[in-house]
Amino acid sequence: MILNKYLRPEVFPTPFCPGCGHGILLQAVLRAIDELSLDINKMVFVSGIGCAAWIPSPHFAADTLHTTHGRPIAFATGIKLFNPSLKVVVISGDGDISAIGGNHLIHAARRNLEITVICANNSIYGMTGGQVGPTTPMRAKTATTPQGNPEPSFDLCGLVRGAGASCIARATVHHTRELIKYIKKAFTHQGFSFIDVISPCFTQFGRRNKEISGASPAEMILNLKKLCVHVKSSDELFTFKQNDKILIGEFVK
Amino acid sequence: MNKWFSIIINDNFCKGCAICVEICPKDVLAMSKDANPSGYLLAQVIEPQKCIGCMECELHCPDLAIEVISLKDATISTRK
């Protein structure tokens, strides 16, 4: 496989549940690196705590930093300031980046620091048992909201746009070729780049919301195609949910 | 056998999530009837002659278990 040179073979198979979208994001990041012919030894991957934090560490044969909960962007800021020649990439989950580390996210975007943040958004706290998070859609059932989530969800792309990020995109793990294209664009961008990747979690989210997400992990991935609207084919810019559809595409180029 | 493309499934990595089976446009793949020693029903190639090399199964495999190999330097790309 062409990706073998970027992987640590001794850690496979992956620790993800069967049908988790994070593995698709894992190979999309590596394919983007392969297509751009970047030197993986001059890149640093930073992740926090959570399922998505397992994407770079321990799978990537590069320098990886598995940091405390919610602080990957703070660590990445330190790396970038100490050695600006390194390419710093943060790959972490939505609970890590938007809930616990939301403050670091908006201030890194405000500074327009040259790092890439890839947020694997599964709209739930998957590792700790399926609690409601800030990205959980309204009315979705979780372990802590069995009657349905009463609160609206966070639009992460709108948040970082308001904070001043200069490259923002949203893709899903179903649209893999588009996802690879956005990751490549983020890697070559000079300034803060943010990609919100919708990656379904069947184990914690899907099995409690079978009527909206589908009865199996494969159905959940295929349903993303019906759930998403491209920003080019939509009239309104920057509304996260339009008639319960998720907007995908590039928001700021 | 397909003279253009060959699909290899790594049985040690596959967890039987069936994403590849659902996403394949030509129904090349199917789930096996018998469980492996770990209890998973793995994906297997049942109709290799139908493969068109679209790479969808390889790109959507969360466990990096599938590899589509181009046998005659046919156009194979992850790009659109």
Coordinates of C-alpha atoms in Angstrom, one line a residue:
Chain A
M1 CA 0.0 0.0 0.0
I2 CA 1.3 3.5 -0.9
L3 CA 0.6 4.7 2.7
N4 CA 2.7 2.1 4.4
K5 CA 5.8 4.4 4.5
Y6 CA 3.8 6.9 6.7
L7 CA 2.5 4.3 9.2
R8 CA 3.8 2.4 12.2
P9 CA 2.9 -1.2 11.3
E10 CA 3.2 -2.5 14.8
V11 CA 0.2 -0.6 16.1
F12 CA -2.3 -1.9 13.5
P13 CA -5.2 -2.9 13.5
T14 CA -6.6 0.5 14.5
P15 CA -8.2 1.0 17.9
F16 CA -11.4 2.4 16.4
C17 CA -14.8 0.7 16.6
P18 CA -16.0 -1.1 13.4
G19 CA -17.4 1.5 11.0
C20 CA -15.9 4.5 12.7
G21 CA -15.3 7.4 10.3
H22 CA -12.0 8.4 12.0
G23 CA -10.0 5.7 10.0
I24 CA -11.2 7.3 6.8
L25 CA -9.9 10.7 7.9
L26 CA -6.6 9.0 8.9
Q27 CA -6.0 7.8 5.4
A28 CA -7.3 11.1 3.9
V29 CA -4.6 13.1 5.8
L30 CA -1.9 10.7 4.7
R31 CA -3.1 10.7 1.1
A32 CA -2.9 14.5 1.1
I33 CA 0.6 14.4 2.5
D34 CA 1.5 11.8 -0.2
E35 CA 0.0 13.9 -3.1
L36 CA 1.8 17.0 -1.9
S37 CA 5.1 15.0 -1.4
L38 CA 5.5 16.7 2.0
D39 CA 8.4 15.5 4.2
I40 CA 6.6 13.8 7.2
N41 CA 9.7 14.2 9.3
K42 CA 9.3 18.0 9.2
M43 CA 5.7 17.8 10.4
V44 CA 4.5 17.6 14.0
F45 CA 1.1 16.2 14.7
V46 CA -0.6 17.3 17.9
S47 CA -3.7 15.7 19.4
G48 CA -5.6 16.0 22.7
I49 CA -7.7 13.3 24.4
G50 CA -10.5 11.4 22.8
C51 CA -11.2 8.9 20.0
A52 CA -10.0 11.3 17.3
A53 CA -6.8 12.0 19.1
W54 CA -5.8 8.4 18.2
I55 CA -5.6 9.3 14.5
P56 CA -2.1 10.7 14.4
S57 CA -0.7 9.1 17.6
P58 CA 0.4 6.3 17.5
H59 CA -0.4 5.5 13.8
F60 CA 1.7 8.1 12.0
A61 CA 5.4 7.5 11.6
A62 CA 6.1 11.2 12.4
D63 CA 6.6 13.3 15.5
T64 CA 3.4 13.2 17.4
L65 CA 2.3 14.8 20.6
H66 CA -0.6 13.3 22.6
T67 CA -1.4 16.2 25.0
T68 CA -3.8 17.0 27.8
H69 CA -7.6 17.3 27.2
G70 CA -8.5 20.3 25.2
R71 CA -5.0 21.8 24.9
P72 CA -3.6 20.6 21.5
I73 CA -3.8 24.1 20.0
A74 CA -2.0 25.6 23.0
F75 CA 0.8 23.0 22.6
A76 CA 0.8 23.6 18.8
T77 CA 1.2 27.3 19.4
G78 CA 4.3 26.6 21.5
I79 CA 5.8 24.3 18.8
K80 CA 5.2 26.8 16.1
L81 CA 6.8 29.7 18.1
F82 CA 9.8 27.6 19.1
N83 CA 10.5 26.3 15.6
P84 CA 8.6 28.1 12.8
S85 CA 10.1 25.9 10.1
L86 CA 8.0 22.9 11.3
K87 CA 4.6 22.2 9.8
V88 CA 2.3 21.9 12.7
V89 CA -1.0 20.0 12.3
V90 CA -3.6 19.6 15.1
I91 CA -5.9 16.5 14.6
S92 CA -8.4 16.1 17.4
G93 CA -12.1 15.7 18.2
D94 CA -14.9 18.1 18.5
G95 CA -15.1 17.8 22.3
D96 CA -11.4 18.5 22.5
I97 CA -11.3 21.4 20.1
S98 CA -14.7 23.1 20.5
A99 CA -15.8 22.3 24.1
I100 CA -12.8 22.1 26.4
G101 CA -10.3 23.9 24.1
G102 CA -12.7 26.3 22.5
N103 CA -10.9 29.3 23.9
H104 CA -7.6 28.1 22.4
L105 CA -9.3 27.6 19.0
I106 CA -10.7 31.1 18.7
H107 CA -7.4 32.8 19.9
A108 CA -5.3 30.8 17.5
A109 CA -7.7 31.8 14.7
R110 CA -7.5 35.5 15.9
R111 CA -3.7 35.4 15.8
N112 CA -3.8 33.8 12.3
L113 CA -1.1 31.4 13.5
E114 CA 0.2 29.2 10.7
I115 CA -1.1 25.9 11.9
T116 CA -3.7 23.5 10.4
V117 CA -6.5 22.3 12.7
I118 CA -8.5 19.3 11.6
C119 CA -11.5 18.7 13.8
A120 CA -13.0 15.2 13.6
N121 CA -16.6 16.1 14.4
N122 CA -18.6 13.1 15.5
S123 CA -21.1 15.3 17.4
I124 CA -20.8 13.4 20.7
Y125 CA -18.2 12.5 23.4
G126 CA -17.5 9.0 22.1
M127 CA -14.7 7.8 24.3
T128 CA -16.2 8.7 27.7
G129 CA -19.6 7.0 27.1
G130 CA -21.7 9.1 24.7
Q131 CA -22.4 12.3 26.7
V132 CA -24.0 15.3 25.0
G133 CA -21.5 17.8 23.5
P134 CA -21.7 21.3 22.0
T135 CA -21.8 19.9 18.5
T136 CA -24.7 17.4 19.2
P137 CA -27.6 18.2 16.9
M138 CA -30.9 19.4 18.6
R139 CA -33.3 16.6 19.6
A140 CA -30.6 13.9 19.3
K141 CA -30.6 11.3 22.0
T142 CA -27.4 10.8 24.0
A143 CA -26.5 9.0 27.2
T144 CA -27.1 12.2 29.2
T145 CA -30.0 13.5 27.2
P146 CA -32.3 10.4 26.7
Q147 CA -35.3 12.6 25.9
G148 CA -33.4 14.5 23.2
N149 CA -30.9 17.4 23.3
P150 CA -32.8 20.6 24.1
E151 CA -29.9 22.9 23.0
P152 CA -28.9 24.0 19.5
S153 CA -25.5 22.9 18.2
F154 CA -22.3 24.8 17.5
D155 CA -21.3 25.8 14.0
L156 CA -17.5 25.5 14.2
C157 CA -16.8 27.0 10.8
G158 CA -18.9 30.1 11.6
L159 CA -17.1 30.4 14.9
V160 CA -13.5 30.4 13.5
R161 CA -14.7 32.7 10.7
G162 CA -15.8 35.2 13.2
A163 CA -12.5 34.8 15.1
G164 CA -10.6 35.6 11.9
A165 CA -9.3 32.3 10.4
S166 CA -8.2 32.6 6.8
C167 CA -8.9 29.1 5.4
I168 CA -12.1 27.3 6.4
A169 CA -13.8 24.2 5.0
R170 CA -16.2 21.5 6.0
A171 CA -16.2 18.0 4.5
T172 CA -17.5 14.6 5.5
V173 CA -15.8 11.2 5.5
H174 CA -18.2 10.2 2.7
H175 CA -16.9 12.8 0.4
T176 CA -13.3 11.6 0.6
R177 CA -11.9 13.1 -2.6
E178 CA -13.2 16.5 -1.6
L179 CA -11.8 16.0 1.9
I180 CA -8.4 15.2 0.5
K181 CA -8.6 18.4 -1.7
Y182 CA -9.4 20.6 1.3
I183 CA -6.7 19.0 3.5
K184 CA -4.2 19.7 0.7
K185 CA -5.3 23.3 0.5
A186 CA -5.0 23.7 4.2
F187 CA -1.5 22.3 4.2
T188 CA -0.3 24.7 1.6
H189 CA -2.2 27.7 3.1
Q190 CA -0.1 30.5 4.8
G191 CA -2.1 31.2 8.0
F192 CA -4.6 29.6 10.2
S193 CA -6.6 26.8 8.4
F194 CA -9.5 24.9 9.9
I195 CA -11.3 21.9 8.5
D196 CA -14.4 20.5 10.2
V197 CA -14.7 16.8 9.2
I198 CA -18.1 15.2 9.9
S199 CA -17.2 11.7 10.9
P200 CA -20.0 9.5 12.2
C201 CA -19.9 7.6 15.4
F202 CA -22.1 4.5 15.3
T203 CA -21.3 3.1 18.7
Q204 CA -22.3 6.1 20.7
F205 CA -24.5 8.3 18.4
G206 CA -25.9 6.1 15.7
R207 CA -27.3 3.3 17.8
R208 CA -29.3 5.7 19.9
N209 CA -30.5 7.7 16.9
K210 CA -31.3 5.0 14.4
E211 CA -34.3 6.9 12.9
I212 CA -32.1 9.8 11.8
S213 CA -28.8 8.2 11.1
G214 CA -29.5 4.7 9.9
A215 CA -29.4 1.2 11.3
S216 CA -25.8 0.3 10.6
P217 CA -22.4 2.0 10.4
A218 CA -22.4 1.7 6.6
E219 CA -25.8 3.2 6.3
M220 CA -24.7 6.1 8.6
I221 CA -21.8 6.9 6.2
L222 CA -24.1 6.6 3.1
N223 CA -26.7 8.9 4.8
L224 CA -24.2 11.7 5.0
K225 CA -24.7 12.0 1.2
K226 CA -28.4 12.8 1.7
L227 CA -27.7 15.0 4.8
C228 CA -25.2 17.4 3.1
V229 CA -25.7 20.4 0.8
H230 CA -22.7 22.0 -1.0
V231 CA -22.2 25.6 -0.2
K232 CA -22.2 26.4 -4.0
S233 CA -25.7 25.0 -4.4
S234 CA -27.0 26.9 -1.4
D235 CA -28.4 30.4 -1.3
E236 CA -27.6 31.2 2.3
L237 CA -24.0 31.3 3.3
F238 CA -22.9 30.4 6.8
T239 CA -25.9 28.7 8.2
F240 CA -24.8 25.5 9.6
K241 CA -28.2 23.8 9.3
Q242 CA -30.5 24.7 6.4
N243 CA -33.7 22.6 6.5
D244 CA -31.8 20.1 8.7
K245 CA -29.0 19.8 6.1
I246 CA -25.3 20.2 6.8
L247 CA -23.5 22.7 4.6
I248 CA -20.2 21.4 3.2
G249 CA -17.6 23.1 1.1
E250 CA -15.1 25.9 1.3
F251 CA -16.3 28.9 3.3
V252 CA -13.2 31.1 3.2
K253 CA -10.5 30.4 0.6
Chain B
M1 CA -10.4 -12.8 -13.2
N2 CA -10.3 -9.1 -13.9
K3 CA -7.3 -8.2 -16.1
W4 CA -7.2 -4.5 -15.1
F5 CA -7.7 -4.4 -11.3
S6 CA -7.1 -6.7 -8.4
I7 CA -8.5 -6.1 -4.9
I8 CA -6.6 -7.3 -1.8
I9 CA -8.3 -7.4 1.6
N10 CA -6.1 -7.7 4.7
D11 CA -7.9 -10.1 7.0
N12 CA -5.9 -9.0 10.0
F13 CA -7.1 -5.4 9.7
C14 CA -10.7 -5.9 8.6
K15 CA -13.3 -5.5 11.3
G16 CA -16.4 -6.3 9.1
C17 CA -18.1 -2.9 9.2
A18 CA -19.5 -3.5 5.7
I19 CA -18.9 0.1 4.4
C20 CA -17.0 -1.3 1.4
V21 CA -19.9 -3.6 0.5
E22 CA -22.4 -0.9 0.7
I23 CA -20.4 1.7 -1.2
C24 CA -19.2 -0.5 -4.1
P25 CA -21.2 0.6 -7.2
K26 CA -20.7 -2.7 -8.9
D27 CA -21.3 -5.2 -6.0
V28 CA -17.8 -6.7 -6.3
L29 CA -17.6 -7.2 -2.5
A30 CA -19.8 -9.1 0.0
M31 CA -19.6 -10.1 3.6
S32 CA -18.4 -13.6 4.3
K33 CA -20.9 -16.1 5.8
D34 CA -18.5 -17.5 8.4
A35 CA -16.9 -15.6 11.3
N36 CA -13.1 -15.4 11.7
P37 CA -11.5 -16.5 15.0
S38 CA -12.1 -13.1 16.5
G39 CA -15.9 -13.3 15.7
Y40 CA -16.0 -10.8 12.8
L41 CA -17.7 -11.4 9.5
L42 CA -15.1 -10.1 7.1
A43 CA -15.5 -8.6 3.7
Q44 CA -14.5 -10.7 0.7
V45 CA -14.2 -10.3 -3.1
I46 CA -17.0 -12.3 -4.8
E47 CA -17.0 -10.9 -8.3
P48 CA -13.6 -9.6 -9.2
Q49 CA -14.3 -9.4 -12.9
K50 CA -16.9 -6.6 -12.3
C51 CA -14.3 -4.1 -10.6
I52 CA -13.9 -0.8 -12.4
G53 CA -11.1 0.6 -10.2
C54 CA -13.1 3.5 -8.8
M55 CA -11.1 3.2 -5.5
E56 CA -14.2 3.9 -3.4
C57 CA -13.7 0.8 -1.2
E58 CA -10.1 1.7 -0.6
L59 CA -10.8 5.3 0.2
H60 CA -13.7 4.5 2.6
C61 CA -12.0 1.7 4.5
P62 CA -11.6 2.9 8.1
D63 CA -9.0 0.2 8.9
L64 CA -6.8 0.5 5.8
A65 CA -7.6 -3.1 5.0
I66 CA -8.4 -2.8 1.3
E67 CA -6.0 -2.1 -1.5
V68 CA -7.0 -1.8 -5.2
I69 CA -4.0 -2.7 -7.5
S70 CA -3.9 -1.5 -11.1
L71 CA -2.5 -4.4 -13.1
K72 CA -1.9 -2.8 -16.5
D73 CA -1.1 0.8 -15.5
A74 CA -4.8 1.7 -15.9
T75 CA -5.8 5.1 -14.7
I76 CA -6.1 4.9 -11.0
S77 CA -6.3 8.1 -8.9
T78 CA -7.5 9.4 -5.6
R79 CA -8.2 12.7 -7.4
K80 CA -11.4 13.8 -9.0

